[in-house]
Amino acid sequence: MVKVVREGSGNSLTIRLSGPIEESVNFEEIVGAVPGELRVITKDVPRINSVGVKAWIKFFQGVSVKGTKLVFAECSTAIVEQINLISNFTSGGRVESIYVPFACGQCKAELIGLFACDALKASGLEIPDLQCSKCPGKAVFDDIPEEYLGFLQR
Amino acid sequence: MGNNLVLFSQRDEDLAFCGAVAASAGLSLRKVNRLSEVVDGVRDPERSVIFVDLGSAETLSSLEQVLQAEVGLFSELVNGNYFHFISDADFEECPWLAESPLMGSFILRNYRDPNEAGTRYGRLVGSSLKDRAFGLAGVLGPSARVQKVRLGRSTQKQEAVEAVRGYVVAAGFNNRMATVVANAVDESLMNAIFDAPVDASGKQEKAMVPRSEDFPLDGKNQVEMEIGFDGKVIGVSAIDQFGSIDKNRLLRHMSKVYMNEAYKVKSTSAGAGLGLSSSFQSGGSFFFVCDSGVRSEAMLFFSIEENYRKFREQFRFLATQFYF
């Protein structure tokens, strides 16, 4: 079940979602009143099923229609996959930053790195290798670039 | 039934793949060079299994025309259960295949090792040649130990999904791979619980019921899950007792591309398909077996790979067997 932590004041609200988003989610209930700007952080959302996707789109489309500016930040790999898969997943909002998956060539550890979307675009979508945090090995981007970064090319 | 594997393809890798399929399924391989020779396989009283290189929409159209002229496209002799189409393009890039009465099974030609992929797919073909193709054990490798779990209530789905996720991680899959498997199982169980139940007239009984609703899964509503791992491939299946899968609807869902503006998700409907199509695009292979009015089984297969990219690019297929 997804949980939410609300932060912010005035005209801006940040929500940090954590846990899988599935049929038990009720965004209206857990998010509450939404001001003029809503920042959505999904670093700790490991997966979202089709019912969760529908609830997500219904909620954020409703918020967007009312004039709220949407910003999606620290998007988890599960959320990035949905952004790439479904045309209206962000309901016209801006994707500020995403987690990019890496795999260590030596110890096979799974790692993630946070990248700002503007910086990725400026670099021509070049993703540098990372130093593995668990061994002296090098971690490389572990997905299909044209698919994982596809939304940045649209 | 089915002593021959008829292959219509000029590609060497298809020949290697189908050679392994035939050996694995106990069939004799017969390579043909003209579509008219495929008709001989259709007429074969032993019902040959037919593999066709799906070069383009024109290839399929030509095959349909030949069959229409020789035996009638909708005759009893023409049964999609026996047709396997091999393609370089993914399923969603061939929407015309989903519409064809010949569509039985689709194979993406990313074999890597045609012999290994063919041996694996041959087990599925062998299973399809039995009276009914139900059961993971017939498709997974011989070392697999298949466990069966029965869900007692609809709300046990998430628990079952998390248990599968744990099983997959314990088998050595990394976290992202395990998430893909968990999502696929989630969608399959949801379909078995909410989309499969139909009344005597075939009308869906629970399609519009909120997916969070709690009710018992007993009697005809019984839902089972099988899971097994053969050291290379993990298989999970969701089983219902209705046998109500609409083949055309299923194939349309699986071929949808949700990035197209025309396919925006309608948040007001509870329609299935989004989850299954995204699972298929994320690396899974599917085998749907449906005995009309009796039982359906949605089997999912994922091979373990050293990293997620290889997992996404693994050998894939979408196979079906429908009994009416």
Coordinates of N, CA and C in Angstrom, one line a residue, chain B residues 46-273:
Chain B
E46 N -2.9 -35.9 -39.9 CA -2.2 -35.9 -38.5 C -2.0 -34.5 -38.0
R47 N -2.5 -33.5 -38.8 CA -2.4 -32.1 -38.4 C -1.0 -31.6 -38.1
S48 N -0.3 -31.2 -39.1 CA 1.1 -30.7 -38.9 C 1.0 -29.4 -38.1
V49 N 2.1 -29.1 -37.5 CA 2.3 -27.8 -36.8 C 3.1 -26.9 -37.9
I50 N 2.6 -25.7 -38.1 CA 3.1 -24.9 -39.2 C 3.8 -23.6 -38.6
F51 N 5.0 -23.4 -39.0 CA 5.8 -22.2 -38.7 C 6.1 -21.4 -39.9
V52 N 5.7 -20.1 -39.9 CA 5.8 -19.3 -41.0 C 6.6 -18.0 -40.7
D53 N 7.6 -17.7 -41.6 CA 8.3 -16.5 -41.5 C 7.4 -15.3 -41.9
L54 N 7.0 -14.5 -40.9 CA 6.1 -13.4 -41.2 C 6.8 -12.2 -41.7
G55 N 7.3 -12.3 -42.9 CA 8.1 -11.2 -43.4 C 7.4 -9.9 -43.4
S56 N 6.1 -9.9 -43.8 CA 5.3 -8.7 -43.9 C 3.8 -9.0 -43.9
A57 N 3.0 -8.0 -43.9 CA 1.6 -8.2 -44.0 C 1.2 -8.9 -45.3
E58 N 2.0 -8.7 -46.3 CA 1.7 -9.3 -47.6 C 1.9 -10.9 -47.5
T59 N 2.9 -11.3 -46.7 CA 3.1 -12.7 -46.5 C 1.8 -13.4 -45.9
L60 N 1.3 -12.7 -44.9 CA 0.1 -13.3 -44.2 C -1.1 -13.2 -45.2
S61 N -1.2 -12.1 -45.9 CA -2.3 -12.0 -46.8 C -2.2 -13.1 -47.9
S62 N -1.0 -13.3 -48.4 CA -0.9 -14.4 -49.4 C -1.2 -15.8 -48.9
L63 N -0.8 -16.0 -47.6 CA -1.1 -17.3 -47.0 C -2.6 -17.4 -46.8
E64 N -3.3 -16.4 -46.4 CA -4.7 -16.4 -46.2 C -5.4 -16.7 -47.6
Q65 N -4.9 -16.1 -48.6 CA -5.5 -16.2 -49.9 C -5.4 -17.7 -50.4
V66 N -4.2 -18.2 -50.2 CA -3.9 -19.6 -50.6 C -4.8 -20.6 -49.9
L67 N -4.9 -20.4 -48.6 CA -5.8 -21.2 -47.8 C -7.3 -21.1 -48.1
Q68 N -7.6 -19.8 -48.4 CA -9.0 -19.6 -48.8 C -9.4 -20.3 -50.1
A69 N -8.4 -20.3 -51.0 CA -8.7 -20.9 -52.3 C -8.7 -22.4 -52.2
E70 N -7.8 -23.0 -51.4 CA -7.6 -24.4 -51.3 C -8.5 -25.1 -50.4
V71 N -8.7 -24.6 -49.2 CA -9.5 -25.3 -48.2 C -10.6 -24.5 -47.5
G72 N -10.5 -23.2 -47.8 CA -11.5 -22.2 -47.1 C -10.9 -21.8 -45.8
L73 N -10.8 -20.5 -45.7 CA -10.1 -19.9 -44.5 C -10.8 -20.2 -43.2
F74 N -12.1 -20.4 -43.2 CA -12.8 -20.7 -42.0 C -13.3 -22.1 -41.9
S75 N -12.6 -23.0 -42.7 CA -12.9 -24.4 -42.6 C -12.4 -25.0 -41.3
E76 N -12.9 -26.2 -41.0 CA -12.4 -26.9 -39.8 C -10.9 -27.2 -39.8
L77 N -10.4 -27.3 -41.1 CA -9.0 -27.7 -41.2 C -8.1 -26.6 -40.8
V78 N -8.5 -25.4 -40.8 CA -7.7 -24.2 -40.5 C -7.9 -23.8 -39.1
N79 N -6.9 -24.1 -38.3 CA -7.0 -23.9 -36.8 C -5.8 -23.1 -36.3
G80 N -6.0 -21.9 -35.8 CA -4.9 -21.1 -35.3 C -4.0 -21.8 -34.3
N81 N -4.5 -22.8 -33.6 CA -3.7 -23.5 -32.6 C -2.4 -24.2 -33.2
Y82 N -2.5 -24.4 -34.6 CA -1.4 -25.1 -35.2 C -0.4 -24.1 -35.9
F83 N -0.7 -22.8 -35.9 CA 0.1 -21.8 -36.6 C 1.0 -21.0 -35.7
H84 N 2.3 -20.9 -36.1 CA 3.3 -20.2 -35.3 C 4.0 -19.2 -36.3
F85 N 3.9 -17.9 -36.0 CA 4.4 -16.9 -36.9 C 5.7 -16.3 -36.3
I86 N 6.8 -16.3 -37.1 CA 8.1 -15.8 -36.6 C 8.3 -14.5 -37.3
S87 N 8.7 -13.5 -36.4 CA 8.8 -12.1 -36.9 C 10.0 -11.4 -36.3
D88 N 10.6 -10.5 -37.1 CA 11.6 -9.6 -36.6 C 11.0 -8.4 -35.9
A89 N 9.8 -8.1 -36.3 CA 9.1 -6.9 -35.7 C 8.3 -7.5 -34.5
D90 N 8.1 -6.6 -33.5 CA 7.4 -7.0 -32.3 C 5.9 -7.1 -32.6
F91 N 5.2 -7.7 -31.7 CA 3.8 -8.0 -31.9 C 2.9 -6.7 -32.1
E92 N 3.3 -5.7 -31.4 CA 2.5 -4.5 -31.5 C 2.8 -3.8 -32.9
E93 N 3.8 -4.2 -33.5 CA 4.1 -3.6 -34.8 C 3.4 -4.4 -36.0
C94 N 2.7 -5.5 -35.6 CA 2.0 -6.3 -36.6 C 0.6 -6.4 -36.2
P95 N -0.2 -5.3 -36.1 CA -1.6 -5.4 -35.6 C -2.4 -6.2 -36.6
W96 N -2.0 -6.3 -37.8 CA -2.8 -7.2 -38.8 C -2.7 -8.6 -38.4
L97 N -1.7 -9.1 -37.7 CA -1.6 -10.5 -37.3 C -2.6 -10.7 -36.3
A98 N -2.8 -9.8 -35.3 CA -3.8 -10.0 -34.3 C -5.2 -10.1 -34.8
E99 N -5.4 -9.6 -36.0 CA -6.8 -9.6 -36.6 C -7.0 -10.9 -37.5
S100 N -5.9 -11.6 -37.7 CA -6.0 -12.7 -38.7 C -6.6 -14.0 -38.0
P101 N -7.5 -14.7 -38.7 CA -8.0 -16.0 -38.1 C -6.9 -17.0 -38.0
L102 N -5.8 -16.8 -38.7 CA -4.7 -17.8 -38.6 C -3.8 -17.6 -37.3
M103 N -3.9 -16.4 -36.7 CA -3.0 -16.1 -35.5 C -3.3 -17.1 -34.4
G104 N -2.2 -17.9 -34.1 CA -2.2 -18.8 -33.0 C -1.1 -18.3 -32.0
S105 N 0.1 -18.4 -32.6 CA 1.3 -18.0 -31.7 C 2.2 -17.1 -32.5
F106 N 2.8 -16.2 -31.8 CA 3.8 -15.2 -32.3 C 5.1 -15.5 -31.7
I107 N 6.2 -15.5 -32.5 CA 7.5 -15.7 -31.9 C 8.4 -14.5 -32.4
L108 N 9.0 -13.8 -31.5 CA 9.9 -12.7 -31.9 C 11.3 -13.3 -32.2
R109 N 11.8 -13.0 -33.3 CA 13.0 -13.7 -33.8 C 14.3 -13.1 -33.1
N110 N 14.3 -13.1 -31.8 CA 15.5 -12.7 -31.1 C 16.0 -13.9 -30.3
Y111 N 16.3 -15.0 -31.1 CA 16.7 -16.3 -30.5 C 17.9 -16.2 -29.6
R112 N 18.9 -15.4 -30.0 CA 20.2 -15.4 -29.4 C 20.9 -16.8 -29.8
D113 N 20.4 -17.9 -29.1 CA 20.9 -19.2 -29.4 C 19.7 -20.0 -29.9
P114 N 19.5 -20.1 -31.3 CA 18.4 -20.8 -31.8 C 18.1 -22.2 -31.3
N115 N 19.2 -22.9 -31.0 CA 19.1 -24.3 -30.5 C 18.4 -24.3 -29.1
E116 N 18.9 -23.4 -28.2 CA 18.4 -23.3 -26.8 C 16.9 -22.8 -26.9
A117 N 16.7 -21.7 -27.7 CA 15.3 -21.2 -27.8 C 14.4 -22.2 -28.3
G118 N 14.9 -22.9 -29.4 CA 14.0 -23.9 -30.0 C 13.7 -25.1 -29.1
T119 N 14.7 -25.5 -28.3 CA 14.4 -26.6 -27.4 C 13.3 -26.2 -26.4
R120 N 13.5 -24.9 -25.9 CA 12.5 -24.4 -24.9 C 11.1 -24.3 -25.6
Y121 N 11.1 -23.7 -26.7 CA 9.7 -23.5 -27.4 C 9.2 -24.9 -27.8
G122 N 10.0 -25.8 -28.1 CA 9.6 -27.1 -28.5 C 8.8 -27.8 -27.4
R123 N 9.1 -27.5 -26.1 CA 8.4 -28.1 -25.0 C 6.9 -27.6 -25.0
L124 N 6.8 -26.3 -25.4 CA 5.5 -25.7 -25.5 C 4.7 -26.3 -26.6
V125 N 5.4 -26.5 -27.8 CA 4.7 -27.1 -28.9 C 4.3 -28.6 -28.5
G126 N 5.2 -29.3 -27.9 CA 4.8 -30.6 -27.4 C 3.6 -30.6 -26.5
S127 N 3.6 -29.7 -25.6 CA 2.4 -29.6 -24.7 C 1.2 -29.2 -25.5
S128 N 1.3 -28.4 -26.6 CA 0.1 -28.0 -27.3 C -0.4 -29.2 -28.1
L129 N 0.4 -30.2 -28.3 CA -0.1 -31.4 -29.1 C -0.8 -32.4 -28.3
K130 N -0.9 -32.2 -27.0 CA -1.7 -33.0 -26.1 C -3.1 -32.6 -26.2
D131 N -4.0 -33.4 -25.6 CA -5.4 -33.1 -25.6 C -5.7 -31.7 -25.2
R132 N -5.1 -31.3 -24.1 CA -5.2 -29.9 -23.5 C -3.8 -29.5 -23.1
A133 N -3.5 -28.3 -23.3 CA -2.1 -27.8 -23.0 C -1.9 -27.2 -21.6
F134 N -2.8 -27.5 -20.7 CA -2.7 -26.9 -19.4 C -1.5 -27.4 -18.6
G135 N -1.0 -26.5 -17.7 CA 0.1 -26.9 -16.8 C 1.5 -26.4 -17.2
L136 N 2.1 -25.7 -16.2 CA 3.5 -25.2 -16.4 C 4.5 -26.3 -16.6
A137 N 4.2 -27.5 -15.9 CA 5.2 -28.5 -15.9 C 5.6 -29.0 -17.4
G138 N 4.6 -28.9 -18.3 CA 4.8 -29.3 -19.6 C 5.7 -28.4 -20.4
V139 N 5.8 -27.2 -20.0 CA 6.5 -26.1 -20.7 C 7.9 -25.8 -20.1
L140 N 8.0 -25.9 -18.8 CA 9.3 -25.6 -18.2 C 10.2 -26.8 -18.4
G141 N 11.5 -26.7 -18.2 CA 12.5 -27.7 -18.3 C 12.2 -28.8 -17.3
P142 N 12.8 -30.0 -17.6 CA 12.5 -31.2 -16.7 C 12.9 -31.1 -15.3
S143 N 13.8 -30.1 -15.0 CA 14.3 -30.0 -13.6 C 13.3 -29.2 -12.7
A144 N 12.3 -28.6 -13.3 CA 11.4 -27.7 -12.6 C 10.5 -28.4 -11.6
R145 N 10.4 -27.8 -10.4 CA 9.5 -28.3 -9.5 C 8.3 -27.3 -9.4
V146 N 7.1 -27.7 -9.8 CA 6.0 -26.8 -9.9 C 5.2 -26.9 -8.6
Q147 N 4.9 -25.7 -8.0 CA 4.1 -25.6 -6.9 C 2.7 -25.0 -7.2
K148 N 1.7 -25.5 -6.6 CA 0.4 -24.9 -6.8 C -0.2 -24.2 -5.6
V149 N -0.7 -23.0 -5.7 CA -1.3 -22.3 -4.6 C -2.8 -21.9 -5.0
R150 N -3.7 -22.1 -4.0 CA -5.0 -21.6 -4.3 C -5.3 -20.4 -3.4
L151 N -5.9 -19.4 -4.1 CA -6.3 -18.2 -3.4 C -7.6 -18.3 -2.8
G152 N -7.7 -18.0 -1.5 CA -9.0 -18.1 -0.8 C -9.9 -16.9 -0.9
R153 N -9.3 -15.8 -1.0 CA -10.1 -14.5 -1.2 C -9.5 -13.6 -2.2
S154 N -10.3 -12.7 -2.7 CA -9.8 -11.8 -3.7 C -8.7 -10.9 -3.2
T155 N -8.7 -10.5 -1.9 CA -7.7 -9.6 -1.3 C -6.4 -10.3 -1.0
Q156 N -6.3 -11.6 -1.3 CA -5.1 -12.3 -1.1 C -4.1 -12.1 -2.3
K157 N -4.6 -11.4 -3.3 CA -3.8 -11.3 -4.5 C -2.5 -10.6 -4.2
Q158 N -2.5 -9.4 -3.5 CA -1.3 -8.7 -3.3 C -0.3 -9.6 -2.5
E159 N -0.8 -10.3 -1.5 CA 0.0 -11.2 -0.8 C 0.7 -12.3 -1.7
A160 N -0.1 -12.8 -2.6 CA 0.4 -13.8 -3.6 C 1.5 -13.1 -4.5
V161 N 1.2 -11.9 -4.9 CA 2.2 -11.2 -5.8 C 3.5 -11.0 -5.1
E162 N 3.4 -10.5 -3.8 CA 4.7 -10.3 -3.0 C 5.4 -11.6 -2.8
A163 N 4.6 -12.7 -2.6 CA 5.3 -14.0 -2.4 C 6.0 -14.4 -3.7
V164 N 5.4 -14.2 -4.8 CA 6.0 -14.5 -6.1 C 7.3 -13.7 -6.2
R165 N 7.2 -12.4 -5.9 CA 8.4 -11.5 -6.0 C 9.5 -12.1 -5.1
G166 N 9.2 -12.5 -3.9 CA 10.2 -13.1 -3.1 C 10.8 -14.3 -3.6
Y167 N 10.0 -15.2 -4.2 CA 10.4 -16.4 -4.9 C 11.4 -16.1 -6.0
V168 N 11.0 -15.1 -6.8 CA 11.8 -14.7 -8.0 C 13.2 -14.2 -7.6
V169 N 13.2 -13.4 -6.5 CA 14.5 -12.8 -6.0 C 15.3 -14.0 -5.5
A170 N 14.7 -14.9 -4.8 CA 15.4 -16.0 -4.2 C 16.0 -16.9 -5.3
A171 N 15.3 -16.9 -6.4 CA 15.8 -17.7 -7.6 C 17.0 -17.1 -8.3
G172 N 17.3 -15.8 -7.9 CA 18.5 -15.2 -8.4 C 18.3 -14.0 -9.4
F173 N 17.0 -13.7 -9.6 CA 16.7 -12.6 -10.5 C 16.9 -11.3 -9.7
N174 N 17.3 -10.2 -10.4 CA 17.6 -9.0 -9.7 C 16.2 -8.3 -9.4
N175 N 16.3 -7.2 -8.7 CA 15.1 -6.5 -8.2 C 14.2 -6.0 -9.3
R176 N 14.7 -5.4 -10.3 CA 13.9 -4.9 -11.4 C 13.2 -6.0 -12.2
M177 N 14.0 -7.1 -12.4 CA 13.4 -8.2 -13.1 C 12.2 -8.8 -12.2
A178 N 12.5 -8.9 -10.9 CA 11.4 -9.4 -10.0 C 10.2 -8.6 -10.0
T179 N 10.4 -7.2 -10.2 CA 9.3 -6.3 -10.2 C 8.4 -6.6 -11.5
V180 N 9.1 -6.8 -12.6 CA 8.4 -7.1 -13.9 C 7.6 -8.4 -13.7
V181 N 8.2 -9.4 -13.1 CA 7.5 -10.6 -13.0 C 6.3 -10.4 -12.0
A182 N 6.5 -9.7 -10.9 CA 5.4 -9.4 -10.0 C 4.3 -8.7 -10.6
N183 N 4.6 -7.7 -11.4 CA 3.5 -7.0 -12.1 C 2.7 -7.8 -13.1
A184 N 3.4 -8.7 -13.8 CA 2.8 -9.6 -14.7 C 1.8 -10.5 -14.0
V185 N 2.3 -11.0 -12.9 CA 1.5 -12.0 -12.1 C 0.3 -11.2 -11.5
D186 N 0.5 -10.0 -11.0 CA -0.6 -9.2 -10.5 C -1.7 -9.0 -11.5
E187 N -1.3 -8.7 -12.8 CA -2.3 -8.5 -13.8 C -3.0 -9.8 -14.2
S188 N -2.3 -10.9 -14.2 CA -2.9 -12.1 -14.6 C -3.9 -12.6 -13.5
L189 N -3.5 -12.4 -12.3 CA -4.4 -12.8 -11.2 C -5.6 -11.9 -11.2
M190 N -5.4 -10.6 -11.4 CA -6.5 -9.7 -11.5 C -7.5 -10.1 -12.6
N191 N -7.0 -10.5 -13.7 CA -7.9 -11.0 -14.8 C -8.6 -12.2 -14.4
A192 N -7.9 -13.1 -13.7 CA -8.6 -14.4 -13.3 C -9.7 -14.1 -12.3
I193 N -9.4 -13.2 -11.4 CA -10.4 -12.9 -10.3 C -11.6 -12.1 -10.8
F194 N -11.3 -11.0 -11.6 CA -12.3 -10.0 -12.0 C -12.8 -10.1 -13.4
D195 N -12.0 -10.5 -14.3 CA -12.5 -10.5 -15.7 C -13.0 -11.9 -16.2
A196 N -12.5 -13.0 -15.6 CA -12.9 -14.3 -16.1 C -14.3 -14.6 -15.7
P197 N -14.9 -14.3 -14.5 CA -16.2 -14.8 -14.2 C -17.3 -14.2 -15.1
V198 N -18.0 -15.1 -15.7 CA -19.1 -14.8 -16.6 C -20.4 -15.6 -16.2
D199 N -21.5 -15.0 -16.5 CA -22.8 -15.8 -16.3 C -23.1 -16.7 -17.4
A200 N -24.2 -17.4 -17.4 CA -24.5 -18.4 -18.4 C -24.6 -17.8 -19.8
S201 N -24.9 -16.5 -19.9 CA -25.0 -15.9 -21.2 C -23.7 -15.3 -21.7
G202 N -22.6 -15.5 -20.8 CA -21.3 -15.0 -21.2 C -21.0 -13.6 -20.8
K203 N -22.0 -13.0 -20.0 CA -21.8 -11.6 -19.6 C -20.8 -11.6 -18.4
Q204 N -19.9 -10.7 -18.4 CA -18.9 -10.6 -17.3 C -19.6 -10.2 -16.0
E205 N -19.3 -10.9 -14.9 CA -20.0 -10.6 -13.6 C -19.3 -9.7 -12.7
K206 N -18.0 -9.6 -12.8 CA -17.2 -8.8 -11.9 C -16.3 -7.8 -12.5
A207 N -16.5 -7.5 -13.8 CA -15.6 -6.6 -14.6 C -15.6 -5.2 -14.0
M208 N -16.8 -4.8 -13.5 CA -16.8 -3.4 -12.9 C -16.7 -3.4 -11.4
V209 N -16.5 -4.5 -10.8 CA -16.3 -4.5 -9.3 C -15.0 -3.9 -9.0
P210 N -15.0 -3.0 -8.0 CA -13.7 -2.4 -7.6 C -12.6 -3.4 -7.3
R211 N -11.4 -3.2 -7.8 CA -10.4 -4.3 -7.6 C -9.9 -4.4 -6.2
S212 N -10.3 -3.5 -5.3 CA -10.0 -3.7 -3.9 C -11.0 -4.4 -3.1
E213 N -12.1 -4.8 -3.8 CA -13.2 -5.5 -3.0 C -12.8 -6.9 -2.6
D214 N -13.3 -7.2 -1.4 CA -12.9 -8.5 -0.7 C -14.1 -9.5 -0.9
F215 N -13.9 -10.6 -1.5 CA -14.9 -11.7 -1.6 C -14.2 -13.0 -1.7
P216 N -14.9 -14.1 -1.3 CA -14.3 -15.4 -1.4 C -14.1 -15.9 -2.8
L217 N -13.1 -16.7 -3.0 CA -12.8 -17.3 -4.3 C -13.1 -18.8 -4.2
D218 N -14.3 -19.2 -4.2 CA -14.7 -20.6 -4.0 C -15.6 -21.0 -5.1
G219 N -15.8 -22.3 -5.2 CA -16.7 -22.9 -6.2 C -16.1 -22.5 -7.6
K220 N -17.0 -22.0 -8.5 CA -16.6 -21.7 -9.8 C -15.6 -20.5 -9.9
N221 N -15.7 -19.7 -8.8 CA -14.8 -18.5 -8.7 C -13.4 -18.9 -8.2
Q222 N -13.1 -20.1 -8.1 CA -11.8 -20.6 -7.6 C -10.7 -20.1 -8.5
V223 N -9.6 -19.6 -7.9 CA -8.4 -19.1 -8.7 C -7.2 -19.8 -8.1
E224 N -6.4 -20.4 -9.0 CA -5.2 -21.0 -8.6 C -4.0 -20.4 -9.3
M225 N -2.8 -20.6 -8.7 CA -1.6 -20.1 -9.2 C -0.6 -21.2 -9.2
E226 N 0.2 -21.4 -10.3 CA 1.3 -22.3 -10.3 C 2.6 -21.5 -10.4
I227 N 3.7 -22.0 -9.9 CA 4.9 -21.4 -10.0 C 6.0 -22.4 -10.0
G228 N 7.0 -22.2 -10.9 CA 8.1 -23.2 -11.0 C 9.3 -22.5 -11.7
F229 N 10.5 -23.1 -11.4 CA 11.7 -22.5 -12.0 C 12.6 -23.7 -12.4
D230 N 13.1 -23.7 -13.6 CA 13.9 -24.8 -14.1 C 15.4 -24.5 -14.1
G231 N 15.8 -23.4 -13.4 CA 17.2 -23.0 -13.4 C 17.5 -22.0 -14.4
K232 N 16.7 -21.8 -15.5 CA 16.9 -20.8 -16.5 C 15.6 -19.9 -16.6
V233 N 14.5 -20.6 -16.6 CA 13.2 -19.9 -16.8 C 12.3 -20.1 -15.6
I234 N 11.7 -18.9 -15.2 CA 10.7 -19.0 -14.2 C 9.3 -18.9 -14.9
G235 N 8.4 -19.7 -14.4 CA 7.1 -19.8 -15.0 C 6.0 -19.5 -13.9
V236 N 5.1 -18.7 -14.1 CA 4.0 -18.5 -13.2 C 2.7 -18.5 -14.0
S237 N 1.6 -19.1 -13.4 CA 0.4 -19.1 -14.2 C -0.8 -18.8 -13.2
A238 N -1.8 -18.2 -13.8 CA -3.0 -17.9 -13.1 C -4.1 -18.7 -13.8
I239 N -4.9 -19.4 -13.0 CA -5.9 -20.4 -13.5 C -7.3 -20.0 -13.0
D240 N -8.2 -19.9 -13.9 CA -9.6 -19.7 -13.5 C -10.5 -20.9 -14.1
Q241 N -11.7 -21.0 -13.6 CA -12.6 -22.1 -13.9 C -13.7 -21.7 -14.9
F242 N -13.5 -20.6 -15.6 CA -14.5 -20.2 -16.6 C -14.2 -20.4 -18.0
G243 N -13.0 -20.4 -18.4 CA -12.6 -20.5 -19.8 C -13.3 -19.5 -20.7
S244 N -13.2 -18.2 -20.3 CA -14.0 -17.2 -20.9 C -13.1 -16.2 -21.7
I245 N -11.9 -16.5 -21.9 CA -11.0 -15.5 -22.6 C -11.5 -15.3 -24.0
D246 N -11.7 -14.0 -24.4 CA -12.1 -13.6 -25.7 C -10.8 -13.4 -26.5
K247 N -10.5 -14.4 -27.4 CA -9.2 -14.4 -28.1 C -9.0 -13.1 -28.9
N248 N -10.0 -12.6 -29.6 CA -9.8 -11.4 -30.4 C -9.5 -10.2 -29.5
R249 N -10.2 -10.1 -28.4 CA -10.0 -9.0 -27.5 C -8.6 -9.1 -26.8
L250 N -8.3 -10.3 -26.4 CA -6.9 -10.5 -25.9 C -5.8 -10.0 -26.8
L251 N -5.9 -10.5 -28.1 CA -4.9 -10.1 -29.0 C -4.9 -8.6 -29.4
R252 N -6.0 -8.0 -29.4 CA -6.1 -6.6 -29.6 C -5.4 -5.8 -28.5
H253 N -5.7 -6.3 -27.2 CA -5.0 -5.7 -26.1 C -3.5 -5.8 -26.1
M254 N -3.1 -7.0 -26.5 CA -1.6 -7.3 -26.5 C -0.9 -6.5 -27.6
S255 N -1.7 -6.1 -28.6 CA -1.0 -5.4 -29.7 C -1.1 -3.9 -29.6
K256 N -1.8 -3.4 -28.5 CA -2.0 -2.0 -28.3 C -0.7 -1.3 -28.0
V257 N -0.5 0.0 -28.5 CA 0.6 0.8 -28.2 C 0.0 2.0 -27.4
Y258 N 0.3 2.1 -26.2 CA -0.3 3.2 -25.4 C 0.3 4.5 -25.5
M259 N 1.4 4.6 -26.3 CA 2.0 5.9 -26.6 C 1.2 6.6 -27.7
N260 N 0.4 5.9 -28.4 CA -0.3 6.5 -29.5 C -1.5 7.3 -28.8
E261 N -1.7 8.5 -29.3 CA -2.7 9.3 -28.8 C -4.1 8.6 -28.7
A262 N -4.3 7.8 -29.7 CA -5.6 7.1 -29.8 C -5.8 6.1 -28.7
Y263 N -4.8 5.7 -28.0 CA -4.9 4.7 -27.0 C -4.7 5.2 -25.6
K264 N -5.1 6.4 -25.3 CA -5.1 6.9 -24.0 C -5.9 6.1 -23.0
V265 N -5.3 5.9 -21.8 CA -6.1 5.1 -20.9 C -7.3 5.8 -20.4
K266 N -8.4 5.1 -20.4 CA -9.6 5.7 -19.9 C -9.7 5.4 -18.4
S267 N -9.6 6.4 -17.6 CA -9.6 6.2 -16.2 C -11.0 5.8 -15.6
T268 N -12.0 6.0 -16.5 CA -13.4 5.7 -16.0 C -13.7 4.2 -16.3
S269 N -12.9 3.5 -17.0 CA -13.3 2.1 -17.3 C -12.3 1.2 -16.6
A270 N -12.8 -0.1 -16.3 CA -12.0 -1.0 -15.6 C -11.4 -2.0 -16.6
G271 N -11.3 -1.7 -17.9 CA -10.8 -2.6 -18.9 C -9.4 -3.1 -18.6
A272 N -9.2 -4.4 -18.9 CA -7.9 -5.0 -18.7 C -7.1 -4.7 -20.0
G273 N -5.8 -5.2 -20.0 CA -5.0 -5.1 -21.2 C -3.8 -4.3 -21.0

